Every structure is written in structure tokens, then in C-alpha cells.
Amino acid sequence: MKDMRLLELYNRLLRNDDIDIEEYAKENKVSTRTVERDIKCIRKFLANNENQTREVICNSKKKKYQLTYTEDSVNLTKSEILAISKILLASRAFLKEELEELL
């Protein structure tokens, strides 16, 4: 159960979902302390990862946990990716092969 809960939590963070500890605890029928330990486990995993481009932080305004990216990596929403893609296609500054590789 714990393994699946951890994977589910990590997957939701990867999808850019904001995690409210109390809601997540109710969904999984565990205590908020258990969810905090799960987040601590994910933080430890990310810290031990070779290319430490992500970390789990608590957004103090929303009071929810979220996955953030360091300055070395880029985290774009789907709409931002679409907008950039449209600009690249409209600019005609790249060859067809270059655009396929970028997109």
C-alpha cells in the first residue's frame, strides 16, 4: 500500500498537481503525518538523484505542496508550450528537421 501511495503522490506532483496534505490524507485513509513522511521520502529521493533539477516545496500562499524546478531546468505549462510552438512555427526561422527536433 505504501509503495503505491508514494508512487501516486509522486505522479500527481509530476503532473503539477498541488497537494493539500489534509485532502490527500483523507483520500488515502491515512494520517497527515503519514503524508508528511511520504513527502519527506520523495524529497530525499529527489535530493539523491544525480541531476537535482526538482524539489518539493510548500507553497505558503496556497498551503499546498508542489514540485518545482531549479533554475537549470524549465517547467512550462501545456498552454505555454503550445504558445512557444506556434511562435516557432510562424517564425519560419528553422528548417523542417530542426523544428521537428525542437517540438
PDB file of C-alpha atoms in Angstrom:
ATOM      1  CA  MET A   1       0.000   0.000   0.000  1.00  0.00           C
ATOM      2  CA  LYS A   2       2.725   2.456   0.964  1.00  0.00           C
ATOM      3  CA  ASP A   3       4.596   1.914  -2.295  1.00  0.00           C
ATOM      4  CA  MET A   4       1.513   2.602  -4.383  1.00  0.00           C
ATOM      5  CA  ARG A   5       0.647   5.664  -2.288  1.00  0.00           C
ATOM      6  CA  LEU A   6       4.167   7.060  -2.748  1.00  0.00           C
ATOM      7  CA  LEU A   7       4.072   6.449  -6.492  1.00  0.00           C
ATOM      8  CA  GLU A   8       0.628   8.032  -6.746  1.00  0.00           C
ATOM      9  CA  LEU A   9       1.806  11.063  -4.778  1.00  0.00           C
ATOM     10  CA  TYR A  10       4.938  11.441  -6.902  1.00  0.00           C
ATOM     11  CA  ASN A  11       2.909  11.027 -10.083  1.00  0.00           C
ATOM     12  CA  ARG A  12       0.497  13.754  -9.012  1.00  0.00           C
ATOM     13  CA  LEU A  13       3.421  16.056  -8.244  1.00  0.00           C
ATOM     14  CA  LEU A  14       4.876  15.344 -11.685  1.00  0.00           C
ATOM     15  CA  ARG A  15       1.528  16.316 -13.237  1.00  0.00           C
ATOM     16  CA  ASN A  16       1.899  19.688 -11.459  1.00  0.00           C
ATOM     17  CA  ASP A  17      -0.969  18.971  -9.075  1.00  0.00           C
ATOM     18  CA  ASP A  18      -0.871  20.908  -5.828  1.00  0.00           C
ATOM     19  CA  ILE A  19      -1.065  18.515  -2.881  1.00  0.00           C
ATOM     20  CA  ASP A  20      -3.126  19.512   0.133  1.00  0.00           C
ATOM     21  CA  ILE A  21      -1.930  17.204   2.917  1.00  0.00           C
ATOM     22  CA  GLU A  22      -5.282  17.007   4.685  1.00  0.00           C
ATOM     23  CA  GLU A  23      -7.220  16.217   1.493  1.00  0.00           C
ATOM     24  CA  TYR A  24      -4.640  13.673   0.362  1.00  0.00           C
ATOM     25  CA  ALA A  25      -4.681  12.012   3.785  1.00  0.00           C
ATOM     26  CA  LYS A  26      -8.480  11.685   3.645  1.00  0.00           C
ATOM     27  CA  GLU A  27      -8.362  10.277   0.094  1.00  0.00           C
ATOM     28  CA  ASN A  28      -5.888   7.588   1.155  1.00  0.00           C
ATOM     29  CA  LYS A  29      -7.313   6.998   4.643  1.00  0.00           C
ATOM     30  CA  VAL A  30      -4.023   7.808   6.383  1.00  0.00           C
ATOM     31  CA  SER A  31      -2.917  10.476   8.836  1.00  0.00           C
ATOM     32  CA  THR A  32      -1.497  13.820   7.778  1.00  0.00           C
ATOM     33  CA  ARG A  33       1.739  12.782   9.481  1.00  0.00           C
ATOM     34  CA  THR A  34       1.951   9.782   7.125  1.00  0.00           C
ATOM     35  CA  VAL A  35       1.583  12.066   4.100  1.00  0.00           C
ATOM     36  CA  GLU A  36       4.289  14.348   5.510  1.00  0.00           C
ATOM     37  CA  ARG A  37       6.594  11.321   5.808  1.00  0.00           C
ATOM     38  CA  ASP A  38       5.761  10.361   2.225  1.00  0.00           C
ATOM     39  CA  ILE A  39       6.681  13.857   1.041  1.00  0.00           C
ATOM     40  CA  LYS A  40       9.891  13.667   3.061  1.00  0.00           C
ATOM     41  CA  CYS A  41      10.678  10.356   1.331  1.00  0.00           C
ATOM     42  CA  ILE A  42      10.091  11.921  -2.115  1.00  0.00           C
ATOM     43  CA  ARG A  43      12.276  14.898  -1.166  1.00  0.00           C
ATOM     44  CA  LYS A  44      15.049  12.522  -0.125  1.00  0.00           C
ATOM     45  CA  PHE A  45      14.729  10.618  -3.406  1.00  0.00           C
ATOM     46  CA  LEU A  46      14.948  13.850  -5.425  1.00  0.00           C
ATOM     47  CA  ALA A  47      17.929  15.076  -3.392  1.00  0.00           C
ATOM     48  CA  ASN A  48      19.808  11.827  -4.058  1.00  0.00           C
ATOM     49  CA  ASN A  49      19.045  11.978  -7.764  1.00  0.00           C
ATOM     50  CA  GLU A  50      22.061  12.814  -9.950  1.00  0.00           C
ATOM     51  CA  ASN A  51      20.535  15.762 -11.795  1.00  0.00           C
ATOM     52  CA  GLN A  52      18.815  17.544  -8.920  1.00  0.00           C
ATOM     53  CA  THR A  53      16.527  19.627 -11.093  1.00  0.00           C
ATOM     54  CA  ARG A  54      13.387  19.251  -8.983  1.00  0.00           C
ATOM     55  CA  GLU A  55      12.319  19.645  -5.398  1.00  0.00           C
ATOM     56  CA  VAL A  56       9.100  19.514  -3.409  1.00  0.00           C
ATOM     57  CA  ILE A  57       8.224  22.766  -1.701  1.00  0.00           C
ATOM     58  CA  CYS A  58       5.317  24.002   0.360  1.00  0.00           C
ATOM     59  CA  ASN A  59       3.581  26.936  -1.293  1.00  0.00           C
ATOM     60  CA  SER A  60       2.838  29.163   1.694  1.00  0.00           C
ATOM     61  CA  LYS A  61       0.123  31.133  -0.133  1.00  0.00           C
ATOM     62  CA  LYS A  62      -1.852  28.041  -1.161  1.00  0.00           C
ATOM     63  CA  LYS A  63      -0.709  25.947   1.803  1.00  0.00           C
ATOM     64  CA  LYS A  64      -0.097  23.075  -0.590  1.00  0.00           C
ATOM     65  CA  TYR A  65       2.928  21.090  -1.687  1.00  0.00           C
ATOM     66  CA  GLN A  66       4.147  21.269  -5.253  1.00  0.00           C
ATOM     67  CA  LEU A  67       7.035  20.141  -7.378  1.00  0.00           C
ATOM     68  CA  THR A  68       9.308  22.951  -8.514  1.00  0.00           C
ATOM     69  CA  TYR A  69      12.240  23.044 -10.851  1.00  0.00           C
ATOM     70  CA  THR A  70      15.615  24.637 -10.306  1.00  0.00           C
ATOM     71  CA  GLU A  71      16.966  27.432 -12.467  1.00  0.00           C
ATOM     72  CA  ASP A  72      18.780  24.899 -14.644  1.00  0.00           C
ATOM     73  CA  SER A  73      15.563  23.280 -15.804  1.00  0.00           C
ATOM     74  CA  VAL A  74      12.393  24.595 -17.352  1.00  0.00           C
ATOM     75  CA  ASN A  75       8.869  23.887 -16.170  1.00  0.00           C
ATOM     76  CA  LEU A  76       6.284  25.055 -18.694  1.00  0.00           C
ATOM     77  CA  THR A  77       2.556  24.544 -18.686  1.00  0.00           C
ATOM     78  CA  LYS A  78       0.869  22.933 -21.674  1.00  0.00           C
ATOM     79  CA  SER A  79      -0.513  26.288 -22.814  1.00  0.00           C
ATOM     80  CA  GLU A  80       2.957  27.875 -22.623  1.00  0.00           C
ATOM     81  CA  ILE A  81       4.431  25.026 -24.662  1.00  0.00           C
ATOM     82  CA  LEU A  82       1.658  25.448 -27.245  1.00  0.00           C
ATOM     83  CA  ALA A  83       2.258  29.208 -27.459  1.00  0.00           C
ATOM     84  CA  ILE A  84       6.008  28.749 -27.937  1.00  0.00           C
ATOM     85  CA  SER A  85       5.387  26.072 -30.558  1.00  0.00           C
ATOM     86  CA  LYS A  86       3.073  28.370 -32.501  1.00  0.00           C
ATOM     87  CA  ILE A  87       5.640  31.181 -32.386  1.00  0.00           C
ATOM     88  CA  LEU A  88       8.386  28.841 -33.615  1.00  0.00           C
ATOM     89  CA  LEU A  89       6.236  27.551 -36.460  1.00  0.00           C
ATOM     90  CA  ALA A  90       5.128  31.034 -37.511  1.00  0.00           C
ATOM     91  CA  SER A  91       8.654  32.472 -37.426  1.00  0.00           C
ATOM     92  CA  ARG A  92       9.923  30.105 -40.156  1.00  0.00           C
ATOM     93  CA  ALA A  93      13.401  30.670 -38.724  1.00  0.00           C
ATOM     94  CA  PHE A  94      14.187  26.949 -38.552  1.00  0.00           C
ATOM     95  CA  LEU A  95      14.492  24.168 -41.074  1.00  0.00           C
ATOM     96  CA  LYS A  96      11.821  21.459 -41.017  1.00  0.00           C
ATOM     97  CA  GLU A  97      14.224  18.965 -39.398  1.00  0.00           C
ATOM     98  CA  GLU A  98      15.214  21.480 -36.714  1.00  0.00           C
ATOM     99  CA  LEU A  99      11.560  22.207 -35.886  1.00  0.00           C
ATOM    100  CA  GLU A 100      10.736  18.509 -35.596  1.00  0.00           C
ATOM    101  CA  GLU A 101      13.617  18.075 -33.182  1.00  0.00           C
ATOM    102  CA  LEU A 102      12.600  21.114 -31.109  1.00  0.00           C
ATOM    103  CA  LEU A 103       8.934  20.191 -30.959  1.00  0.00           C
TER     104      LEU A 103
END
